[in-house]
Amino acid sequence: MTAIPLLDLGAQHAPLMEALEAASRRVIRSGQYILGPEVEAFEAEVAEVVGSPHAIGVSSGSDALLLALMALDVGPGDEVITTAFSFFATAGCIARLGARPVFVDIRPDGFDLDPEAVARAITPRTKAILPVHLFGQTADLKALRHVAGDLPIVEDAAQALGAACCEGHAGAVGAFGCFSFFPTKPLGGVGDGGLVVTGDAELAARARLLRAHGAKPKYTHHLVGGNFRLDALQAALLRVKLPHLEAWMRGRQENAAAYDEGLAGSPVMTPPRLHEAHAYHQYVIRAPRRDALRAALAEAGIGTGIYYPSPLPSQPCFAELGHAPGDFPEAERACREVLALPIFPELGAARRKRVTDAILTFYA
Ligand SMILES: *Cc1c(COP(=O)(O)O)cnc(C)c1O
């Protein structure tokens, strides 16, 4: 039996090869390799998809978060409230600016940060709230907006391009929405890339300035920014892929619905679905005896992933914050239980069934 990978980008790119190669040639011949018309066209196309008036292409999702916080003037003495359960960049961007990440636990019945815990964590030093739309499902933006009041929300939408909730599209609700085009993300480049969206023209202008060393015109620096620019080549390749975003999302949703059904009644907990438009960047179950299940699936040739093996507050680089095991019980439990299954759109019914059967067999 052939192996089932966790993700198969080859299958995604195969039908697009000619268009991708044509886009590459176009950029190489153009002589314009950084920002420029390809990036501007891509920004306009993503702005349309997200339903946000301003989009600024940047060098990565991590830099998108950093740039958003820089544009909001986050710095030493400030606190930014975020989740204990996410990819490192969510918290790293706060610490890199000399601000303090104030971690909050996730909800017991989901993977998103608990709005009530956010409310308790707000102090006079709080400068922003940074929720994550983990695995492609938007956090509870309605409750968070209520709790935040006038505080800006920066959405880490790195895993959620295309997702939506009652408040709007992921990324378009807060002061800033931050996206990643890391190759495995819902829209993946052939290298690093990212983007921020905002509905605020002033914040957009600040972010654009900060993206290129705060210079306007060239060699006159109003702000100390950085090099957060997006390459024309990535933008051109992403423009080839963007029109397929929705169909790929539907493919993952179909896989998710089949897994939900196939695993119903088994000892594993299928992922909660709070909103219609869940992008299912990952399909993450909670599994008893997770590591043994993972080994059994590997034995059967089925690739899985653990996102994430440990909570952010227990990372060695955050030791000085003084957190101890037990401070974030729900995030800690998630780290012990989560397992991501293959969900890529080209998976198909037969391979989906092999995954489901292997899980049911393990618990039988
Ligand atoms: C991928 C990711 C990022 C960072 O994006 P990069 O493009 O890899 O820098 C940030 N937050 C979350 C939740 C992510 O999944």
PDB file of C-alpha atoms in Angstrom, residues 81-270:
ATOM      1  CA  ILE A  81      -2.516  39.498  25.414  1.00  0.00           C
ATOM      2  CA  THR A  82      -2.250  36.309  23.389  1.00  0.00           C
ATOM      3  CA  THR A  83      -2.873  32.578  23.502  1.00  0.00           C
ATOM      4  CA  ALA A  84      -0.779  29.948  25.254  1.00  0.00           C
ATOM      5  CA  PHE A  85      -1.427  27.518  22.376  1.00  0.00           C
ATOM      6  CA  SER A  86      -0.086  28.515  18.952  1.00  0.00           C
ATOM      7  CA  PHE A  87       2.926  28.577  16.706  1.00  0.00           C
ATOM      8  CA  PHE A  88       5.874  30.435  18.227  1.00  0.00           C
ATOM      9  CA  ALA A  89       5.656  33.519  15.977  1.00  0.00           C
ATOM     10  CA  THR A  90       2.386  34.554  17.639  1.00  0.00           C
ATOM     11  CA  ALA A  91       4.226  35.359  20.854  1.00  0.00           C
ATOM     12  CA  GLY A  92       7.707  35.926  19.455  1.00  0.00           C
ATOM     13  CA  CYS A  93       6.666  39.137  17.682  1.00  0.00           C
ATOM     14  CA  ILE A  94       5.582  40.650  21.030  1.00  0.00           C
ATOM     15  CA  ALA A  95       8.820  39.810  22.804  1.00  0.00           C
ATOM     16  CA  ARG A  96      10.947  41.004  19.864  1.00  0.00           C
ATOM     17  CA  LEU A  97       9.559  44.513  20.376  1.00  0.00           C
ATOM     18  CA  GLY A  98      10.469  44.466  24.062  1.00  0.00           C
ATOM     19  CA  ALA A  99       6.829  44.150  25.104  1.00  0.00           C
ATOM     20  CA  ARG A 100       5.480  41.473  27.432  1.00  0.00           C
ATOM     21  CA  PRO A 101       3.421  38.585  26.073  1.00  0.00           C
ATOM     22  CA  VAL A 102       0.560  38.047  28.519  1.00  0.00           C
ATOM     23  CA  PHE A 103      -0.552  34.486  27.943  1.00  0.00           C
ATOM     24  CA  VAL A 104      -4.140  33.361  28.298  1.00  0.00           C
ATOM     25  CA  ASP A 105      -5.450  29.807  28.240  1.00  0.00           C
ATOM     26  CA  ILE A 106      -7.631  28.342  25.483  1.00  0.00           C
ATOM     27  CA  ARG A 107     -11.221  27.216  25.935  1.00  0.00           C
ATOM     28  CA  PRO A 108     -11.719  23.630  27.106  1.00  0.00           C
ATOM     29  CA  ASP A 109     -14.012  22.897  24.157  1.00  0.00           C
ATOM     30  CA  GLY A 110     -11.900  24.468  21.416  1.00  0.00           C
ATOM     31  CA  PHE A 111      -8.453  25.667  20.453  1.00  0.00           C
ATOM     32  CA  ASP A 112      -9.075  29.426  20.597  1.00  0.00           C
ATOM     33  CA  LEU A 113      -8.268  31.790  23.415  1.00  0.00           C
ATOM     34  CA  ASP A 114     -10.898  32.207  26.100  1.00  0.00           C
ATOM     35  CA  PRO A 115     -12.494  35.691  25.912  1.00  0.00           C
ATOM     36  CA  GLU A 116     -13.326  35.662  29.646  1.00  0.00           C
ATOM     37  CA  ALA A 117      -9.696  34.949  30.472  1.00  0.00           C
ATOM     38  CA  VAL A 118      -8.721  37.800  28.125  1.00  0.00           C
ATOM     39  CA  ALA A 119     -11.027  40.139  30.053  1.00  0.00           C
ATOM     40  CA  ARG A 120      -9.305  39.188  33.323  1.00  0.00           C
ATOM     41  CA  ALA A 121      -5.852  39.774  31.798  1.00  0.00           C
ATOM     42  CA  ILE A 122      -6.438  43.365  30.666  1.00  0.00           C
ATOM     43  CA  THR A 123      -4.431  45.978  32.614  1.00  0.00           C
ATOM     44  CA  PRO A 124      -3.652  49.669  32.021  1.00  0.00           C
ATOM     45  CA  ARG A 125      -0.519  48.483  30.167  1.00  0.00           C
ATOM     46  CA  THR A 126      -2.400  46.359  27.658  1.00  0.00           C
ATOM     47  CA  LYS A 127      -1.673  47.684  24.176  1.00  0.00           C
ATOM     48  CA  ALA A 128      -3.313  45.054  21.966  1.00  0.00           C
ATOM     49  CA  ILE A 129      -4.987  41.655  21.883  1.00  0.00           C
ATOM     50  CA  LEU A 130      -3.602  39.010  19.558  1.00  0.00           C
ATOM     51  CA  PRO A 131      -5.932  36.056  18.934  1.00  0.00           C
ATOM     52  CA  VAL A 132      -5.059  33.210  16.568  1.00  0.00           C
ATOM     53  CA  HIS A 133      -7.427  31.549  14.127  1.00  0.00           C
ATOM     54  CA  LEU A 134      -5.830  28.230  14.865  1.00  0.00           C
ATOM     55  CA  PHE A 135      -6.098  25.416  12.301  1.00  0.00           C
ATOM     56  CA  GLY A 136      -8.242  27.658  10.076  1.00  0.00           C
ATOM     57  CA  GLN A 137     -11.129  28.364  12.410  1.00  0.00           C
ATOM     58  CA  THR A 138     -11.703  31.966  13.456  1.00  0.00           C
ATOM     59  CA  ALA A 139     -11.468  32.709  17.162  1.00  0.00           C
ATOM     60  CA  ASP A 140     -14.552  34.086  18.892  1.00  0.00           C
ATOM     61  CA  LEU A 141     -14.120  37.568  17.403  1.00  0.00           C
ATOM     62  CA  LYS A 142     -17.537  38.703  18.522  1.00  0.00           C
ATOM     63  CA  ALA A 143     -16.790  38.071  22.184  1.00  0.00           C
ATOM     64  CA  LEU A 144     -13.235  39.344  21.819  1.00  0.00           C
ATOM     65  CA  ARG A 145     -14.386  42.612  20.258  1.00  0.00           C
ATOM     66  CA  HIS A 146     -16.769  43.077  23.149  1.00  0.00           C
ATOM     67  CA  VAL A 147     -14.035  42.400  25.704  1.00  0.00           C
ATOM     68  CA  ALA A 148     -11.434  44.516  23.858  1.00  0.00           C
ATOM     69  CA  GLY A 149     -13.467  47.715  23.761  1.00  0.00           C
ATOM     70  CA  ASP A 150     -11.105  50.311  22.285  1.00  0.00           C
ATOM     71  CA  LEU A 151      -8.047  48.071  22.402  1.00  0.00           C
ATOM     72  CA  PRO A 152      -6.847  47.053  18.936  1.00  0.00           C
ATOM     73  CA  ILE A 153      -7.148  43.406  17.947  1.00  0.00           C
ATOM     74  CA  VAL A 154      -4.402  41.973  15.758  1.00  0.00           C
ATOM     75  CA  GLU A 155      -5.626  38.763  14.143  1.00  0.00           C
ATOM     76  CA  ASP A 156      -3.045  36.054  13.565  1.00  0.00           C
ATOM     77  CA  ALA A 157      -4.765  34.680  10.469  1.00  0.00           C
ATOM     78  CA  ALA A 158      -1.661  32.830   9.218  1.00  0.00           C
ATOM     79  CA  GLN A 159      -3.671  29.597   9.001  1.00  0.00           C
ATOM     80  CA  ALA A 160      -7.006  31.093   8.045  1.00  0.00           C
ATOM     81  CA  LEU A 161      -7.009  32.793   4.639  1.00  0.00           C
ATOM     82  CA  GLY A 162     -10.524  32.156   3.300  1.00  0.00           C
ATOM     83  CA  ALA A 163     -12.127  31.466   6.689  1.00  0.00           C
ATOM     84  CA  ALA A 164     -14.963  33.594   8.034  1.00  0.00           C
ATOM     85  CA  CYS A 165     -17.337  33.982  10.967  1.00  0.00           C
ATOM     86  CA  CYS A 166     -20.394  36.086  11.701  1.00  0.00           C
ATOM     87  CA  GLU A 167     -18.173  39.159  12.143  1.00  0.00           C
ATOM     88  CA  GLY A 168     -16.638  38.851   8.672  1.00  0.00           C
ATOM     89  CA  HIS A 169     -13.637  37.271   6.976  1.00  0.00           C
ATOM     90  CA  ALA A 170     -10.684  36.162   9.061  1.00  0.00           C
ATOM     91  CA  GLY A 171      -8.237  39.063   9.095  1.00  0.00           C
ATOM     92  CA  ALA A 172     -10.766  41.753   8.204  1.00  0.00           C
ATOM     93  CA  VAL A 173     -12.280  42.222  11.666  1.00  0.00           C
ATOM     94  CA  GLY A 174      -9.413  43.535  13.809  1.00  0.00           C
ATOM     95  CA  ALA A 175      -7.174  46.589  13.433  1.00  0.00           C
ATOM     96  CA  PHE A 176      -4.833  44.304  11.487  1.00  0.00           C
ATOM     97  CA  GLY A 177      -5.104  40.831  10.003  1.00  0.00           C
ATOM     98  CA  CYS A 178      -1.845  38.947   9.415  1.00  0.00           C
ATOM     99  CA  PHE A 179      -1.375  36.173   6.854  1.00  0.00           C
ATOM    100  CA  SER A 180       1.431  33.760   6.011  1.00  0.00           C
ATOM    101  CA  PHE A 181       2.253  32.224   2.637  1.00  0.00           C
ATOM    102  CA  PHE A 182       4.644  29.654   4.083  1.00  0.00           C
ATOM    103  CA  PRO A 183       4.411  26.731   1.612  1.00  0.00           C
ATOM    104  CA  THR A 184       2.115  24.580   3.778  1.00  0.00           C
ATOM    105  CA  LYS A 185      -0.428  27.330   4.571  1.00  0.00           C
ATOM    106  CA  PRO A 186      -3.868  27.561   2.877  1.00  0.00           C
ATOM    107  CA  LEU A 187      -2.203  29.706   0.202  1.00  0.00           C
ATOM    108  CA  GLY A 188       1.423  28.625   0.023  1.00  0.00           C
ATOM    109  CA  GLY A 189       4.252  30.228  -1.913  1.00  0.00           C
ATOM    110  CA  VAL A 190       7.479  28.709  -3.136  1.00  0.00           C
ATOM    111  CA  GLY A 191       9.362  30.225  -0.225  1.00  0.00           C
ATOM    112  CA  ASP A 192       8.476  32.720   2.491  1.00  0.00           C
ATOM    113  CA  GLY A 193       5.841  35.414   2.196  1.00  0.00           C
ATOM    114  CA  GLY A 194       3.170  37.177   4.208  1.00  0.00           C
ATOM    115  CA  LEU A 195       0.664  40.001   4.148  1.00  0.00           C
ATOM    116  CA  VAL A 196      -1.186  42.357   6.474  1.00  0.00           C
ATOM    117  CA  VAL A 197      -4.631  43.809   5.886  1.00  0.00           C
ATOM    118  CA  THR A 198      -6.249  46.720   7.645  1.00  0.00           C
ATOM    119  CA  GLY A 199      -9.365  48.823   7.250  1.00  0.00           C
ATOM    120  CA  ASP A 200      -7.594  51.925   8.555  1.00  0.00           C
ATOM    121  CA  ALA A 201      -5.874  54.093   5.913  1.00  0.00           C
ATOM    122  CA  GLU A 202      -3.522  55.677   8.464  1.00  0.00           C
ATOM    123  CA  LEU A 203      -2.390  52.332   9.857  1.00  0.00           C
ATOM    124  CA  ALA A 204      -1.963  51.079   6.294  1.00  0.00           C
ATOM    125  CA  ALA A 205       0.294  54.023   5.459  1.00  0.00           C
ATOM    126  CA  ARG A 206       2.365  53.417   8.602  1.00  0.00           C
ATOM    127  CA  ALA A 207       2.711  49.723   7.791  1.00  0.00           C
ATOM    128  CA  ARG A 208       3.803  50.497   4.213  1.00  0.00           C
ATOM    129  CA  LEU A 209       6.392  52.922   5.522  1.00  0.00           C
ATOM    130  CA  LEU A 210       7.709  50.468   8.113  1.00  0.00           C
ATOM    131  CA  ARG A 211       7.915  47.717   5.466  1.00  0.00           C
ATOM    132  CA  ALA A 212      10.826  49.506   3.772  1.00  0.00           C
ATOM    133  CA  HIS A 213      12.898  51.071   6.567  1.00  0.00           C
ATOM    134  CA  GLY A 214      10.403  53.883   7.150  1.00  0.00           C
ATOM    135  CA  ALA A 215      11.679  55.721   4.089  1.00  0.00           C
ATOM    136  CA  LYS A 216       9.634  58.165   2.025  1.00  0.00           C
ATOM    137  CA  PRO A 217      11.039  59.283  -0.313  1.00  0.00           C
ATOM    138  CA  LYS A 218      14.008  56.936  -0.517  1.00  0.00           C
ATOM    139  CA  TYR A 219      16.803  57.894   1.924  1.00  0.00           C
ATOM    140  CA  THR A 220      14.549  59.999   4.154  1.00  0.00           C
ATOM    141  CA  HIS A 221      13.630  57.834   7.135  1.00  0.00           C
ATOM    142  CA  HIS A 222      10.636  58.914   9.210  1.00  0.00           C
ATOM    143  CA  LEU A 223      10.407  55.732  11.255  1.00  0.00           C
ATOM    144  CA  VAL A 224      12.823  52.928  12.092  1.00  0.00           C
ATOM    145  CA  GLY A 225      11.254  50.106  10.134  1.00  0.00           C
ATOM    146  CA  GLY A 226      12.869  47.087   8.549  1.00  0.00           C
ATOM    147  CA  ASN A 227      13.133  45.145   5.346  1.00  0.00           C
ATOM    148  CA  PHE A 228       9.782  43.367   5.328  1.00  0.00           C
ATOM    149  CA  ARG A 229       9.288  43.459   1.557  1.00  0.00           C
ATOM    150  CA  LEU A 230       7.630  40.756  -0.528  1.00  0.00           C
ATOM    151  CA  ASP A 231       9.390  39.434  -3.645  1.00  0.00           C
ATOM    152  CA  ALA A 232       7.745  39.877  -7.037  1.00  0.00           C
ATOM    153  CA  LEU A 233       8.420  36.202  -7.781  1.00  0.00           C
ATOM    154  CA  GLN A 234       6.412  35.017  -4.749  1.00  0.00           C
ATOM    155  CA  ALA A 235       3.596  37.430  -5.584  1.00  0.00           C
ATOM    156  CA  ALA A 236       3.436  36.213  -9.199  1.00  0.00           C
ATOM    157  CA  LEU A 237       3.366  32.542  -8.139  1.00  0.00           C
ATOM    158  CA  LEU A 238       0.780  33.215  -5.425  1.00  0.00           C
ATOM    159  CA  ARG A 239      -1.395  34.980  -8.000  1.00  0.00           C
ATOM    160  CA  VAL A 240      -1.491  31.736  -9.984  1.00  0.00           C
ATOM    161  CA  LYS A 241      -2.655  29.847  -6.904  1.00  0.00           C
ATOM    162  CA  LEU A 242      -5.064  32.377  -5.357  1.00  0.00           C
ATOM    163  CA  PRO A 243      -8.003  31.644  -7.731  1.00  0.00           C
ATOM    164  CA  HIS A 244      -7.959  28.030  -6.433  1.00  0.00           C
ATOM    165  CA  LEU A 245      -8.088  28.975  -2.743  1.00  0.00           C
ATOM    166  CA  GLU A 246     -11.807  28.460  -2.379  1.00  0.00           C
ATOM    167  CA  ALA A 247     -11.959  25.138  -4.233  1.00  0.00           C
ATOM    168  CA  TRP A 248      -9.081  23.826  -2.117  1.00  0.00           C
ATOM    169  CA  MET A 249     -10.901  24.957   1.012  1.00  0.00           C
ATOM    170  CA  ARG A 250     -14.060  23.164  -0.120  1.00  0.00           C
ATOM    171  CA  GLY A 251     -11.990  20.026  -0.718  1.00  0.00           C
ATOM    172  CA  ARG A 252     -10.648  20.172   2.837  1.00  0.00           C
ATOM    173  CA  GLN A 253     -14.135  20.847   4.222  1.00  0.00           C
ATOM    174  CA  GLU A 254     -15.411  17.777   2.402  1.00  0.00           C
ATOM    175  CA  ASN A 255     -12.607  15.685   3.884  1.00  0.00           C
ATOM    176  CA  ALA A 256     -13.382  17.104   7.325  1.00  0.00           C
ATOM    177  CA  ALA A 257     -17.080  16.247   7.054  1.00  0.00           C
ATOM    178  CA  ALA A 258     -16.191  12.667   6.067  1.00  0.00           C
ATOM    179  CA  TYR A 259     -13.749  12.332   8.985  1.00  0.00           C
ATOM    180  CA  ASP A 260     -16.369  13.782  11.365  1.00  0.00           C
ATOM    181  CA  GLU A 261     -18.786  11.120  10.237  1.00  0.00           C
ATOM    182  CA  GLY A 262     -16.299   8.249  10.107  1.00  0.00           C
ATOM    183  CA  LEU A 263     -14.926   8.975  13.578  1.00  0.00           C
ATOM    184  CA  ALA A 264     -18.255   9.685  15.287  1.00  0.00           C
ATOM    185  CA  GLY A 265     -18.697   7.381  18.265  1.00  0.00           C
ATOM    186  CA  SER A 266     -14.984   6.519  18.419  1.00  0.00           C
ATOM    187  CA  PRO A 267     -12.829   7.491  21.428  1.00  0.00           C
ATOM    188  CA  VAL A 268     -11.283  10.438  19.548  1.00  0.00           C
ATOM    189  CA  MET A 269     -12.745  13.929  19.728  1.00  0.00           C
ATOM    190  CA  THR A 270     -13.221  15.477  16.309  1.00  0.00           C
TER     191      THR A 270
END
